[in-house]
Amino acid sequence: MIAVVRFPGSLDHDSAIRAVQAVGGQATYAWHADTELPAGTRAVVLPGGFSYGDHLRPGAIASRSPIMAPVRRHADAGGLVLGICNGFQVLCEAGLLPGVLRTNQSTSFVCRQVELEVVDRHTPFTRELGGSLSIPIKNHDGAWFGDPATTRIVLSYGAENPLGAVASAAGVANAAGNVLGLMPHPEEATDPLLGSTDGLGLFAALVRA
Amino acid sequence: MTRVVVTVMPRDGVLDPQGQAVQGALGRLGFAGIHDVRLGRRIELELEGPDPLGDARRMCEQLLANPLIEDFTVALEG
Amino acid sequence: MTRVVVTVMPRDGVLDPQGQAVQGALGRLGFAGIHDVRLGRRIELELEGPDPLGDARRMCEQLLANPLIEDFTVALEG
Amino acid sequence: MSAPLHRQLGLSDEEFAAIPGLIGRPPTDPELVMFSLMWSEHCSYKHSRSLLRRFPTTGPHVLQGPGENAGAVDVGDGWAIALKVESHNHPSAVEPFEGAATGVGGIVRDILALGARPIALLDSLRFGTLDSPRSRHLFTRAVAGIGHYGNCIGVPTVGGEVVFDDRYEDSCLVNAMCVGLVPADGMLRAAAFGEGNLLVLIGNRTGRDGIGGASVLASAELSADDDSKRPSVQVSDPFTERKLIDCCLELAGGGLLLALQDLGAAGLTSAASEMAAKGGVGLEIDLDRVHLREEGMAAAEILVSESQERMLGLVDPANLDAVLAMCARWELDANVIGTVTGTGNFTARHHGEIVVDIPASALTDDAPSYAVPRDPAPAPVALDLDAVPVPGDLANAWLALLGRPNIASKRWIYQQYDHLVGANTVRRPGGDAAVIRIPGMSRALAVTTDCAERHCELDPRGGGRASVFEAARNIACTGGLPYAASDCLNFANPEKGSTGWRLAEAIEGMSEALEAISVPVVSGNVSLYNESPERAIYPTPVIGMVGLLEDAAASVGHAYGAEGDLVVLLGGGLPRLDASEWLGTASGSPARPDLGREAALVSAMVTAARRGVVTSAHDVSDGGIAVTLAESALAGGIGCTVTLPGGRRADEVLFGESGERIVVTCRPEALAALRESAGDVPVAVIGAVGGDTVEVSVDGMSVRLELERARDVYETTLTKAIA
Ligand SMILES: Nc1ncnc2c1ncn2[C@@H]1O[C@H](COP(=O)(O)OP(=O)(O)O)[C@@H](O)[C@H]1O
Ligand SMILES: [Mg+2]
């Protein structure tokens, strides 16, 4: 069972659940105010959105929610946690991933398709992915800021760097590789009708776990 | 060169959704006795010229603050 | 009740794209002599309790500021 | 000495004099304020109501026509689509970011009031030209506000349009459209019923936002003293709106709501009186139970506050605990503020005293209605082509046209909008219509907003038709069958000049066209008085249209596909420069669209798309066929070589407009099937896809556009214009 955490202001929880189902998995919601993950949780998704309206700093308020304690325990025990966009921001604010997501260089929201390079294929998420992925980004605060020397950068935008991230980072993992955050939205690339199916691999990794 | 500090705060009576969200979050973190939280901006300007405060005030009127919903103050840092 | 003012500013050395954008916009509006613009937050708290400054500091540590990129100060208003 | 209160509030002496007859005594001050707002143009449509009856509003799939918060049509498999367009013009002129943002919030709550999940947003925008600093400011801030709101609430903004013209310099237009999805048998209405049922106010606290907004902002001409109107600006709170959406949908899904109504213009007054009047019941409201943001608000202020992100639900007392628990789960304030009574009266108490007690229908059904003067405008003068110089270098002219803000790519806008959220966007912005799949179904919706404002200025009947047919062609190009429409009639002061006639004529033209394609109008909105002492806007009747695709996977895009595809012109429209973007002014006498031929073209296009015989489709609109060809080539990254029928001036052939034309591509072997799909509609093979230029020959002369140069101009124009 994959737990998709729902905060007030989460937006992409339904899409995340559909993406898990599209690769044959089962998913259910975890509620932000709960103090335990749903029984039988094998992996956790923190979906995109504007939890708490992105007020103060994106992800900051959600990262202090009760549900984050069991998410942290799950991660510490080696369980997989995938944070997408706002979920990535939450993981950074919670200290489960290094760095922080800052306002885009353009200072505006950017919604468009991007090409990603898989630069670290040794995480449970990326082992079976192709070398490059076409997945959309859509965010206002998606420029990763941190220390590239000490961070596992897993996905990069290549040379283009549309948001102004340090080291062109699009997705980073913790040292163990079981917690991954990325700004692009794999749940928006899960069907040929949507223009790409390159997002399915990340959900398949969760289901395999 | 002069450093001018501009503060821009939501006007009294104007909805402050950010402040509300932060107040709620602080309460959930266990802080008690919070009666109000208001969120605004602080802008630090390094200016050159004879009238830095006047310049800052004009910048507020033209760009830095939205007079419909925000009040601003300018001050020399010190 | 005490009013505490928290200011949260980007750390020195951390690039501030919003500040840069504002600086650019001010320049386009015709303002000259702007050497630097830094954008931060001002949070006004109305607190009750014996140690409002200590409380505010703890709020900053736990939520209001991100130490990776931001510095904060707390002060009693006055 | 100041004017009497009723005049300050915008009521005429006659209107004021009619009130005692309706309520049996002179009104109290709060009552007078309520009348002034409810009888304003914005709430009562007093100058347009009689004209709106002309619209076709029925059809086999119409579940809800005009009269509710939004209209709805059945799309099969037990689902219905709700749709509505609304204006937020005047608030956006005062404060573009918050004005546009709250405009989006308002239209979303209209959809939500039906119990529908909002699934798509569109924005229809008009500003002065971008060399005006004020217009640049209004445009960029309005776009930011729309994006901010839509992005935060997770409803994809998938389409829209923008036109820059001097005539909108003093009165910009910000219209927003929302489309929602609701189980056909689970649709909510706004009528109150059942004595003893409870009114629950859910959402943001009530403050002094927008007080006087409805009358001051929306129903009077903006003049030099705009600044004095500023304090009533509303601030948007999309985070609370998102929680309202989630909470109301869970309440509706759980059968916990008997009725639902949003609070928009005139706030509680309008919401409650409409609920009461629709249900033929009374409501008693205790203003002390309204959760306030500010202390010391007067009864009238609470009654008319336009604080955003609030909904009013009708709840069976047996379900109250469950409703309040759900609101608490979503961290939303919720209070029982009133009860349904059998009196038919709108009654309000404040500090224990009755401050309002009037028949609810006096505010709504008894609002005045006026016939507008119908003085025709002078007939348009035929275009003197000889006075229009033929450009010496047609290739450069073509490039320049692609670089006009009205033609150039709108990527700068829609890149700031989350047009994907929900993972249902099949055709993204940038083409003719966006296509969104209906979650859980193989069907999809095509959505667009359109308006032929210059044509409307010259011939409002023809322009009204042209607006509808442009929308229909945009829908049809994706393979969608035009299915339902909403409209927003943006006009100048109807009491002056020919505006009233233009309004009536535009409605007539739109109605004729809608009848020709069997599309009902199920909702709409009117925004009048869009003029300043210096200038009035063009008549701008915006059409929002929804089309239905049986198979989401069969949608058609506007990008050229494969080398060797044939380029085919469908339809027999003749290119004319009258009212064209190339001229850039409303001059000439554009042809009135032919009802039968336009309808046949739309139907041919739908048939061809459904049979899968076309590889791309793009209608000829602003900028003429030269722009159509260039856009499809740019989108596909591949050029074409085309020969166009001549016998007219080359600039007319290239840049001339007129509806009734669609450029499609097909595999050569599919041509026969395309001809067959087209029936009597003219089909002309004009060229083939290939290469990295768009090359057009007319009467032996050839003009070439290099794709890379064209792309640079087309893609960077807007960004440069606002920098
Ligand atoms: N204000 C806007 N908001 C969102 N999308 C827009 C806007 N303006 C234009 N677009 C996108 O650009 C496309 C092309 O616009 P336009 O040239 O007006 O199309 P058409 O002539 O087919 O109506 C639209 O269909 C839409 O997808
Ligand atoms: Mg079109």
PDB file of N, CA and C and ligand atoms in Angstrom, chain D residues 431-432 470 474 618-619 621, ligand 2:
ATOM      1  N   GLY D 431      -3.137  26.291 -28.860  1.00  0.00           N
ATOM      2  CA  GLY D 431      -3.822  25.895 -30.092  1.00  0.00           C
ATOM      3  C   GLY D 431      -5.166  26.599 -30.199  1.00  0.00           C
ATOM      4  N   ASP D 432      -6.103  25.939 -30.840  1.00  0.00           N
ATOM      5  CA  ASP D 432      -7.407  26.564 -31.030  1.00  0.00           C
ATOM      6  C   ASP D 432      -8.273  26.452 -29.786  1.00  0.00           C
ATOM      7  N   GLU D 470     -16.463  31.681 -34.391  1.00  0.00           N
ATOM      8  CA  GLU D 470     -15.039  31.495 -34.106  1.00  0.00           C
ATOM      9  C   GLU D 470     -14.859  30.477 -32.985  1.00  0.00           C
ATOM     10  N   ASN D 474     -13.053  26.846 -33.323  1.00  0.00           N
ATOM     11  CA  ASN D 474     -11.938  26.449 -32.454  1.00  0.00           C
ATOM     12  C   ASN D 474     -12.221  25.112 -31.781  1.00  0.00           C
ATOM     13  N   HIS D 618      -6.511  23.930 -38.044  1.00  0.00           N
ATOM     14  CA  HIS D 618      -6.341  25.260 -37.444  1.00  0.00           C
ATOM     15  C   HIS D 618      -7.206  26.219 -38.243  1.00  0.00           C
ATOM     16  N   ASP D 619      -8.079  26.935 -37.555  1.00  0.00           N
ATOM     17  CA  ASP D 619      -8.970  27.809 -38.309  1.00  0.00           C
ATOM     18  C   ASP D 619      -8.269  29.105 -38.688  1.00  0.00           C
ATOM     19  N   SER D 621      -8.177  32.824 -38.458  1.00  0.00           N
ATOM     20  CA  SER D 621      -8.783  33.919 -37.689  1.00  0.00           C
ATOM     21  C   SER D 621      -7.880  35.133 -37.783  1.00  0.00           C
TER      22      SER D 621
HETATM   23 MG    MG E   2      -8.416  29.454 -33.775  1.00  0.00          MG
END
